[in-house]
PDB file of C-alpha atoms in Angstrom:
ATOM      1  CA  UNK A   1      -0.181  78.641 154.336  1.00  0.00           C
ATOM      2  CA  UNK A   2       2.000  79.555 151.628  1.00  0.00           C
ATOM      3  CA  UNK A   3       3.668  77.487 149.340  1.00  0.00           C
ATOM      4  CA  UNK A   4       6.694  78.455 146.683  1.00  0.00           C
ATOM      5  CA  UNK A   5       6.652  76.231 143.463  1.00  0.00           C
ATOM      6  CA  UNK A   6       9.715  76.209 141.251  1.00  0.00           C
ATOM      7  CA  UNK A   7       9.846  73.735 138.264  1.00  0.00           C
ATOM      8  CA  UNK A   8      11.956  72.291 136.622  1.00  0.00           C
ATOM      9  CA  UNK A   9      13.855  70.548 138.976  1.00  0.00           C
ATOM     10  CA  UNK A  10      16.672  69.868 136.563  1.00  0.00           C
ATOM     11  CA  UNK A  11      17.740  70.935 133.042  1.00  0.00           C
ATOM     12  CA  UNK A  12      20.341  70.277 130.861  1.00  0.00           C
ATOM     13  CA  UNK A  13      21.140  72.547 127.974  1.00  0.00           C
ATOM     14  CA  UNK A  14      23.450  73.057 125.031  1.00  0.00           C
ATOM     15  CA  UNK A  15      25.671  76.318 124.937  1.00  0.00           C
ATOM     16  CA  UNK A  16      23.547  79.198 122.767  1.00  0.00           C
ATOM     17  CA  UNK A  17      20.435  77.696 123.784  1.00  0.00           C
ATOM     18  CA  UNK A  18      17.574  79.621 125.373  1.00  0.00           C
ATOM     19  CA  UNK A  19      16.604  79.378 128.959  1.00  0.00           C
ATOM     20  CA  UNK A  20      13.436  79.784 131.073  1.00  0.00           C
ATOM     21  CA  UNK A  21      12.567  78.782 134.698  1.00  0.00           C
ATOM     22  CA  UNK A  22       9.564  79.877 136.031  1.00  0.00           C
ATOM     23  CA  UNK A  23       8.641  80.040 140.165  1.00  0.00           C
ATOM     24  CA  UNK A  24       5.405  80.786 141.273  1.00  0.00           C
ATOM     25  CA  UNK A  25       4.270  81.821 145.271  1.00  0.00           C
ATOM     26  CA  UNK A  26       0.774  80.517 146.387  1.00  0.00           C
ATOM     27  CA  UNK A  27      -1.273  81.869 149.619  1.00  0.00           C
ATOM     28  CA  UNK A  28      -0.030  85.365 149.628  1.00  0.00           C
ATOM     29  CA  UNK A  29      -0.283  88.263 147.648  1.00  0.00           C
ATOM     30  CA  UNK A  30       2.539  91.086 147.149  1.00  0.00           C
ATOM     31  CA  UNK A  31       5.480  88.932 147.979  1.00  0.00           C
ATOM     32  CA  UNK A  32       9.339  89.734 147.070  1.00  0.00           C
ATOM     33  CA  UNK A  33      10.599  87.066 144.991  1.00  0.00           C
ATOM     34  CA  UNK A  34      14.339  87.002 144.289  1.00  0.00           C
ATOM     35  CA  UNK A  35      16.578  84.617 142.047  1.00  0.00           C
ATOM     36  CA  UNK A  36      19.964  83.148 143.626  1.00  0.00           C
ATOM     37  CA  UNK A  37      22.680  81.304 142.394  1.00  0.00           C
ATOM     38  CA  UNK A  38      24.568  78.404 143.838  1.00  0.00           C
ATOM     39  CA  UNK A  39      27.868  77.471 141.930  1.00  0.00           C
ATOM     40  CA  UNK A  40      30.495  74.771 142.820  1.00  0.00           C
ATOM     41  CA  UNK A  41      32.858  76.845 145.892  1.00  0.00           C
ATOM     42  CA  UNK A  42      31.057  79.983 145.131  1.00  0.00           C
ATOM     43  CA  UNK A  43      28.294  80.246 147.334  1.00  0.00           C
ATOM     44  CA  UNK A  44      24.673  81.713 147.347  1.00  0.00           C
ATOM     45  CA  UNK A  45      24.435  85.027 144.640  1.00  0.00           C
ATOM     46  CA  UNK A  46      21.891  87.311 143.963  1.00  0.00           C
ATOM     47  CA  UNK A  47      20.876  87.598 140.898  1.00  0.00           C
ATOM     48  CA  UNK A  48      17.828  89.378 140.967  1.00  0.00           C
ATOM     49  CA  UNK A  49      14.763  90.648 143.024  1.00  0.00           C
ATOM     50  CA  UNK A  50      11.376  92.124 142.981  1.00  0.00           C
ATOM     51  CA  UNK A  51       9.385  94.043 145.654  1.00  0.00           C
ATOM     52  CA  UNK A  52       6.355  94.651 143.060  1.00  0.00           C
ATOM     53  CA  UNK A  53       4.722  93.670 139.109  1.00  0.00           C
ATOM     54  CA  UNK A  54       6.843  94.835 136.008  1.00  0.00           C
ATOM     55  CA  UNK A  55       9.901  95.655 139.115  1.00  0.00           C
ATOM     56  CA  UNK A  56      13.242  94.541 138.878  1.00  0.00           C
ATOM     57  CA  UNK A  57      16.666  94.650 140.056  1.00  0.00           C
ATOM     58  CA  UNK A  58      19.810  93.380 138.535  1.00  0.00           C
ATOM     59  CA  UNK A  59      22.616  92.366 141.057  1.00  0.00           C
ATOM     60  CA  UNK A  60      24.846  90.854 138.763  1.00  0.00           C
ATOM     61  CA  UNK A  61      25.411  92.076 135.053  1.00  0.00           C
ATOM     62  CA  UNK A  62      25.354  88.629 133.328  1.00  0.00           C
ATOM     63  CA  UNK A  63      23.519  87.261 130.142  1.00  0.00           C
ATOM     64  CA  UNK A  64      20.540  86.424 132.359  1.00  0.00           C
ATOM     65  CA  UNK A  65      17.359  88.333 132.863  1.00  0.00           C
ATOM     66  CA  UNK A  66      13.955  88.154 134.856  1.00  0.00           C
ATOM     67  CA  UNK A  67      10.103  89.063 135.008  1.00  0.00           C
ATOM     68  CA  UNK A  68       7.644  89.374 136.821  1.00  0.00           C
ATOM     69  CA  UNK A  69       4.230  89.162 134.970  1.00  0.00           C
ATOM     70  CA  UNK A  70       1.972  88.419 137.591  1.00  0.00           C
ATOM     71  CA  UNK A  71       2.384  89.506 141.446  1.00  0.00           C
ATOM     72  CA  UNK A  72       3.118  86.143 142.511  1.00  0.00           C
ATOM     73  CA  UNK A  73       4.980  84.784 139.637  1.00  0.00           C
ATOM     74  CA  UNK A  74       9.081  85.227 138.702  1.00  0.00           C
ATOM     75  CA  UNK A  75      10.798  84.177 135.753  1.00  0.00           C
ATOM     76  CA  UNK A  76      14.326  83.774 135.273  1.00  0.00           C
ATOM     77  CA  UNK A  77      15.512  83.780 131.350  1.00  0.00           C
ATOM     78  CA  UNK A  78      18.094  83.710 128.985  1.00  0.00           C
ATOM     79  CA  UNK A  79      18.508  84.472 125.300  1.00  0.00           C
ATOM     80  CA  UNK A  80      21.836  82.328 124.635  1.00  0.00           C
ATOM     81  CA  UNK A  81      23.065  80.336 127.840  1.00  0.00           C
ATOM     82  CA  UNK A  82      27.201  80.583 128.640  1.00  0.00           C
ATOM     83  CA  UNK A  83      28.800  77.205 129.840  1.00  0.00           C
ATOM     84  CA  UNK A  84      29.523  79.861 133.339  1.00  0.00           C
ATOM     85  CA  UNK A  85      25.754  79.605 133.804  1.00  0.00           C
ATOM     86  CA  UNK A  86      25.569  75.869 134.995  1.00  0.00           C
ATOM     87  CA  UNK A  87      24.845  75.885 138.335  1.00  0.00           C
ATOM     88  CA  UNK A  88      22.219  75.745 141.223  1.00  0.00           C
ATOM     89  CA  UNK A  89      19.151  78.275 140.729  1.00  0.00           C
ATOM     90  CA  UNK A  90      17.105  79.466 144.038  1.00  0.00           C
ATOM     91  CA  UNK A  91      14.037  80.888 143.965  1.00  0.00           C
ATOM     92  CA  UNK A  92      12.894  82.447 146.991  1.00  0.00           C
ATOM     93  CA  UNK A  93      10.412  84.982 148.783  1.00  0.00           C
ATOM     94  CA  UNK A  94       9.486  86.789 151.583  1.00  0.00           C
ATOM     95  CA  UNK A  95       6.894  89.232 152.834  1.00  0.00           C
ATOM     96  CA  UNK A  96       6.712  92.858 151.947  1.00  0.00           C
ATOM     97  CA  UNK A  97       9.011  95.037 153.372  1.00  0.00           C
ATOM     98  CA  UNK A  98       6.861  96.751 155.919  1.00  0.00           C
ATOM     99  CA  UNK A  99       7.295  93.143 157.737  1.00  0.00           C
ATOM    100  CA  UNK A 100      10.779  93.749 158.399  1.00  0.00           C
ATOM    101  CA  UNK A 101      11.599  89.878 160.850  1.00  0.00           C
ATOM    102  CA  UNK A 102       9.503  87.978 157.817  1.00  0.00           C
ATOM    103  CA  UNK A 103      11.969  84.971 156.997  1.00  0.00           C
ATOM    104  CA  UNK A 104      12.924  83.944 153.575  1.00  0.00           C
ATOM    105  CA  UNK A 105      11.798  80.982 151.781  1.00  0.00           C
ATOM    106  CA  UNK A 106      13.316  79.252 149.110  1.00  0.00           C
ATOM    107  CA  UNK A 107      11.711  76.394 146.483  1.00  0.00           C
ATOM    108  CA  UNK A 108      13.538  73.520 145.865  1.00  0.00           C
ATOM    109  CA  UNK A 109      15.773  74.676 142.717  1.00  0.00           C
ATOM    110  CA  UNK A 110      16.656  74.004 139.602  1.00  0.00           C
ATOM    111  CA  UNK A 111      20.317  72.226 139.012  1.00  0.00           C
ATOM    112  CA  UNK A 112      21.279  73.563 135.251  1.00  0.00           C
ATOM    113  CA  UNK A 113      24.089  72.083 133.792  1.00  0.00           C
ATOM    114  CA  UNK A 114      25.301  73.578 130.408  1.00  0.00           C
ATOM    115  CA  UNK A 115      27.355  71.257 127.947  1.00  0.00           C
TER     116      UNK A 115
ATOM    117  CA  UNK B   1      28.578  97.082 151.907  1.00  0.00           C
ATOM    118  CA  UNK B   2      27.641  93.883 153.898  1.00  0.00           C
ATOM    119  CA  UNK B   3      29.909  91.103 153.932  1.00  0.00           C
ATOM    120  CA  UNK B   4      29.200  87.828 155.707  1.00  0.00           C
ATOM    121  CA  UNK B   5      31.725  85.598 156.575  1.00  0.00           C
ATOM    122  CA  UNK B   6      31.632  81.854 158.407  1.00  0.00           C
ATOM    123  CA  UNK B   7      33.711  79.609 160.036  1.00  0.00           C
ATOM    124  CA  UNK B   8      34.385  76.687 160.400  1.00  0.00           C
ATOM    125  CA  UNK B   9      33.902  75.987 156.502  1.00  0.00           C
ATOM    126  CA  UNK B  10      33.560  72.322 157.218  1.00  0.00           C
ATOM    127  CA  UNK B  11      33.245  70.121 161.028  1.00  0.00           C
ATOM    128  CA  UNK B  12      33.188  67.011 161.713  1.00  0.00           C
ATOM    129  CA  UNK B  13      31.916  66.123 165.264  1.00  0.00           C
ATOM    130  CA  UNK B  14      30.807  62.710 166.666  1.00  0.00           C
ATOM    131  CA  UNK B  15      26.840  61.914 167.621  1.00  0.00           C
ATOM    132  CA  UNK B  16      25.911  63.385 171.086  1.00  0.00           C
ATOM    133  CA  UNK B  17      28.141  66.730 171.150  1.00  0.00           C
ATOM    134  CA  UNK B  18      27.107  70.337 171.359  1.00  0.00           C
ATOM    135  CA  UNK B  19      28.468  72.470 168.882  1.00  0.00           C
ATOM    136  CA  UNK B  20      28.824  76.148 167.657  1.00  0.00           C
ATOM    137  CA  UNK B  21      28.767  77.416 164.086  1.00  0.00           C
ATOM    138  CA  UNK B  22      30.123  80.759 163.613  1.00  0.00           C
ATOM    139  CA  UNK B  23      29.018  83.703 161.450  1.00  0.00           C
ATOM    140  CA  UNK B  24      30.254  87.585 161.058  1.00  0.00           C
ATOM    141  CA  UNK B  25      28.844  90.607 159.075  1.00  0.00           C
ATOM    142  CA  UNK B  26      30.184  93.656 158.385  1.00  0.00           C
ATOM    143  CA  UNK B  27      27.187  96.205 158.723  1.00  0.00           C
ATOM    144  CA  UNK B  28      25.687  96.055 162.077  1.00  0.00           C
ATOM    145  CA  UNK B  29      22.864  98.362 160.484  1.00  0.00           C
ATOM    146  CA  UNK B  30      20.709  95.236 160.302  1.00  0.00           C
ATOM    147  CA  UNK B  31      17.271  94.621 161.064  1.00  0.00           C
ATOM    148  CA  UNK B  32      17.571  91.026 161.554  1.00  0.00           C
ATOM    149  CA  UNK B  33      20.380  87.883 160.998  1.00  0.00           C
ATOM    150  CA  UNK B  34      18.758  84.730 159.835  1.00  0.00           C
ATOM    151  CA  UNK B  35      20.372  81.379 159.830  1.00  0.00           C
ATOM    152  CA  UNK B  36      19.717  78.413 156.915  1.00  0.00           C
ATOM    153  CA  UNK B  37      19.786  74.877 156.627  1.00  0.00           C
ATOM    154  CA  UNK B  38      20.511  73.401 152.858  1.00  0.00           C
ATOM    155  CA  UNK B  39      20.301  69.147 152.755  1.00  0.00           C
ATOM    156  CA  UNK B  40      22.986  68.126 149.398  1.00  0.00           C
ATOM    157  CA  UNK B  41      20.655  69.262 146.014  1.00  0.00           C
ATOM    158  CA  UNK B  42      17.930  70.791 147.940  1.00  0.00           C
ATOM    159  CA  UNK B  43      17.183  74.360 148.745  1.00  0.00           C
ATOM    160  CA  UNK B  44      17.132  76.225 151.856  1.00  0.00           C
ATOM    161  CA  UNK B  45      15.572  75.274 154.944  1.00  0.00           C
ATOM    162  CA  UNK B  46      14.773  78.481 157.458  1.00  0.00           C
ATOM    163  CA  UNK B  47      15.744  77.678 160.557  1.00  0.00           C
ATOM    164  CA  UNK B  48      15.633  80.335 162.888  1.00  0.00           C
ATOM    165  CA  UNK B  49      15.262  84.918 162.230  1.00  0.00           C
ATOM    166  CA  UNK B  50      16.511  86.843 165.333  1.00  0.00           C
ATOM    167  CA  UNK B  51      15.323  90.369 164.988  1.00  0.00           C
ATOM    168  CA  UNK B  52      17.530  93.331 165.530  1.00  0.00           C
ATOM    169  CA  UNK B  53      16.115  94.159 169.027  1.00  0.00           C
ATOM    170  CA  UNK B  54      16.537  90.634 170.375  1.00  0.00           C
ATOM    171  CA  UNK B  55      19.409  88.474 171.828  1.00  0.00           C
ATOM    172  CA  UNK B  56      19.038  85.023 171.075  1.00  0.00           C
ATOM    173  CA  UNK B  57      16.306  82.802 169.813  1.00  0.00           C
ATOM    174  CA  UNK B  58      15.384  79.092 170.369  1.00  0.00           C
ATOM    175  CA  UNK B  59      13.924  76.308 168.328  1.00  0.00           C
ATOM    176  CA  UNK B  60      14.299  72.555 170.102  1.00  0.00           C
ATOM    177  CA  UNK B  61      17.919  71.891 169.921  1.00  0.00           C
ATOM    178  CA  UNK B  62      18.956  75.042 167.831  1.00  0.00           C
ATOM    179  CA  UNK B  63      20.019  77.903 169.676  1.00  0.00           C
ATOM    180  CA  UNK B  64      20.934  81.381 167.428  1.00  0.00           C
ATOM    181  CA  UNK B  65      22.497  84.557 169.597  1.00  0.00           C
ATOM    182  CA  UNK B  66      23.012  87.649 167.880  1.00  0.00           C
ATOM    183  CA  UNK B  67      25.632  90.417 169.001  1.00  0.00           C
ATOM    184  CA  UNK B  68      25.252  93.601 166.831  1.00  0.00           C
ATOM    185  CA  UNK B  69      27.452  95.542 168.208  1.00  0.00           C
ATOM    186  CA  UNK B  70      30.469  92.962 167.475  1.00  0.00           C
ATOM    187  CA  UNK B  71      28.750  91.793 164.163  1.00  0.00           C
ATOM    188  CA  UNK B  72      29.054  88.399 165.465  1.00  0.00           C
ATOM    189  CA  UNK B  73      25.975  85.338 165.313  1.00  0.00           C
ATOM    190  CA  UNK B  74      26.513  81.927 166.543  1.00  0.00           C
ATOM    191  CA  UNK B  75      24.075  79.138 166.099  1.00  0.00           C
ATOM    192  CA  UNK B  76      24.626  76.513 168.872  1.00  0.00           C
ATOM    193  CA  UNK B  77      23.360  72.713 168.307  1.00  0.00           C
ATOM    194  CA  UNK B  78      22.560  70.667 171.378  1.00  0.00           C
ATOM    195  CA  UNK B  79      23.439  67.029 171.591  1.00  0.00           C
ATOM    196  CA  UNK B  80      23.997  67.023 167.617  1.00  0.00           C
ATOM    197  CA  UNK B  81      22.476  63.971 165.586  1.00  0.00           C
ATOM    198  CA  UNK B  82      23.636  62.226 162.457  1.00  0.00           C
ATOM    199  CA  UNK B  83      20.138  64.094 160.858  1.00  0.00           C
ATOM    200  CA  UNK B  84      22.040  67.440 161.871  1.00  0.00           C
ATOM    201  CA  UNK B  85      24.362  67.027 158.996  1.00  0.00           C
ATOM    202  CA  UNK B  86      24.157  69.610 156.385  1.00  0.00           C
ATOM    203  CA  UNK B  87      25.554  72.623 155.211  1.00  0.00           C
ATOM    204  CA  UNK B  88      24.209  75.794 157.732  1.00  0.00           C
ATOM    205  CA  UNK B  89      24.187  79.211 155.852  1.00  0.00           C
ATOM    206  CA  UNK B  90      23.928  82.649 158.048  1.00  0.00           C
ATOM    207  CA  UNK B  91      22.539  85.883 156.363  1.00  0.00           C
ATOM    208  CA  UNK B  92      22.236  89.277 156.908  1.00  0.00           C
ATOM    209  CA  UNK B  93      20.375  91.909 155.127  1.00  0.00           C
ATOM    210  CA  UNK B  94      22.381  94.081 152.339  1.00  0.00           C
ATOM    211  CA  UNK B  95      22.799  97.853 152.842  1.00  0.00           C
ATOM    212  CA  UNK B  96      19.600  99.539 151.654  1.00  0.00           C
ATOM    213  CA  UNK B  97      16.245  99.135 152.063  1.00  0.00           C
ATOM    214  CA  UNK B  98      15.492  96.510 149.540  1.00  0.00           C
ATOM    215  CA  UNK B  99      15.136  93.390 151.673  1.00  0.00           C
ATOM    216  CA  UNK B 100      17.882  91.269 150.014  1.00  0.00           C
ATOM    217  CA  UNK B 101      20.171  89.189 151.985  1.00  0.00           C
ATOM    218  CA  UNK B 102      23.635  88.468 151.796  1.00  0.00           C
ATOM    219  CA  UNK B 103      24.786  84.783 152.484  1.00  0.00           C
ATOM    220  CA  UNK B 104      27.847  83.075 153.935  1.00  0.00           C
ATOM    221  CA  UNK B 105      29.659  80.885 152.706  1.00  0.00           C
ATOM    222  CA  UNK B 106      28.426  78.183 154.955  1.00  0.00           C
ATOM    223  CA  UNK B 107      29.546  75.554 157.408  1.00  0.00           C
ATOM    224  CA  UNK B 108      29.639  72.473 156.546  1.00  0.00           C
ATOM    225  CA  UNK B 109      28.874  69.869 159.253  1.00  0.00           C
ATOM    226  CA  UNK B 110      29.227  65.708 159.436  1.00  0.00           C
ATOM    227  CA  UNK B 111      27.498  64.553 162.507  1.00  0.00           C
ATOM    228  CA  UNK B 112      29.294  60.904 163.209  1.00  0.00           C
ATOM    229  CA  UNK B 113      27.353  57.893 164.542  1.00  0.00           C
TER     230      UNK B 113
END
C-alpha cells in the first residue's frame, strides 16, 4: 500500500528566515505530488504540482518555490519567509494521469506560523 | 476556469438525522468530483471519487450523487453521528489536463449528541 510522509508537523519561524518542508510518497513509483495551502477563511490553494522529476508548476506567484529531486520526493522552500506565509501546508498525491478516477491523498501537514 | 462553490458553510444538526451537503462547479468538463473529509489540524481524509460516467457512489453511511449536466454534487449522510463532525471539502478537477483539483470552501458540520 502506499503511504505519504510529510514532516515536520509544525514549525515556527522568524520573518526573513529560510524555509524547507520535505514530503516523501512510499509504495508507488511516478506519482503527482502537489503542495496546498490552508489559511485562516481562505480555503485549500494550490501552490504547486508535479506530474514527473525536475517538473514543476507554479499556481500562485509567491516567494515560495518547490522540487522534485527524486520521483517520489517534493520539497516545498523558501529563501526569506513573509508573515502572509503562516498557514496550513498539504502535501498530497495521486496516480499518473493515465488513471484518470485515482483519488487524492494528502499527508498530515505542516502548521507554519511566522512571527 | 473551474470554480467550486459549497453550501451550507457551517450546520449544525442533532445525532440521528440524515443530512445533505451541497457542492457546485463551474466546468462540467470533468472527469470525476471527489468529496473530502478534514478532522481540526489534520489533513484530508478521501472519502468517496465518483467518475464522470457514473451517478452516485456509496460508502456505509455516505452517499455522493453527481449531476454534470447541472454542475451540481451532493454528499448525503445517513443517521449522522457525533464522529461525523468535521469540515467536508468537494473538488473538481481544474481546466486542463494536469490533474489538479480545485477545492470548496467546505461545509462545516457539528453533529449534536
Amino acid at each position: 500500500s502506499q503511504t505519504i510522509h510529510q514532516w515536520p508537523a509544525t514549525l515556527v519561524q522568524p520573518v526573513g528566515s529560510p524555509l524547507s518542508l520535505e514530503c516523501t510518497v512510499e509504495g508507488t513509483s511516478n506519482p503527482n505530488l502537489y503542495w496546498y495551502r490552508q489559511a485562516a477563511g481562505r480555503g485549500l490553494q494550490l501552490l504547486f504540482y508535479s506530474v514527473g522529476i525536475g517538473q514543476i508548476s507554479s499556481e500562485v506567484p509567491q516567494n515560495l518555490s518547490a522540487s522534485r529531486p527524486q520521483d517520489r520526493q517534493f520539497i516545498l522552500s523558501s529563501k526569506k519567509l513573509l508573515l502572509s506565509d503562516s498557514g496550513f501546508y498539504l502535501c498530497a498525491w495521486t496516480f499518473d494521469l493515465s488513471t484518470y478516477n485515482s483519488p487524492l491523498h494528502f499527508g498530515n501537514g505542516t502548521r507554519l506560523t511566522v512571527t | 476556469k473551474q470554480e467550486v462553490t459549497q453550501i451550507p458553510a457551517a450546520l449544525s444538526v442533532p445525532e440521528g438525522e440524515n443530512l445533505v451537503l451541497n457542492c457546485s462547479f463551474t466546468d462540467s468538463a470533468i472527469y470525476n468530483l471527489q468529496w473530502f473529509r478534514q478532522d481540526p489540524g489534520k489533513g484530508l481524509t478521501s472519502l468517496l471519487l465518483i467518475q464522470s460516467s457514473q451517478r452516485e457512489q456509496t460508502s456505509g453511511r455516505l452517499n455522493a450523487s453527481l449531476d454534470k449536466s447541472s454542475g451540481r454534487s451532493t454528499l448525503y449522510i445517513a443517521a449522522s453521528q457525533p464522529g461525523d463532525s468535521a469540515t467536508y471539502l468537494c473538488a473538481a478537477p481544474g481546466s486542463g489536463n494536469t490533474g489538479k483539483l480545485i477545492f470548496g470552501q467546505g461545509t462545516t458540520l457539528q453533529v449534536k449528541p
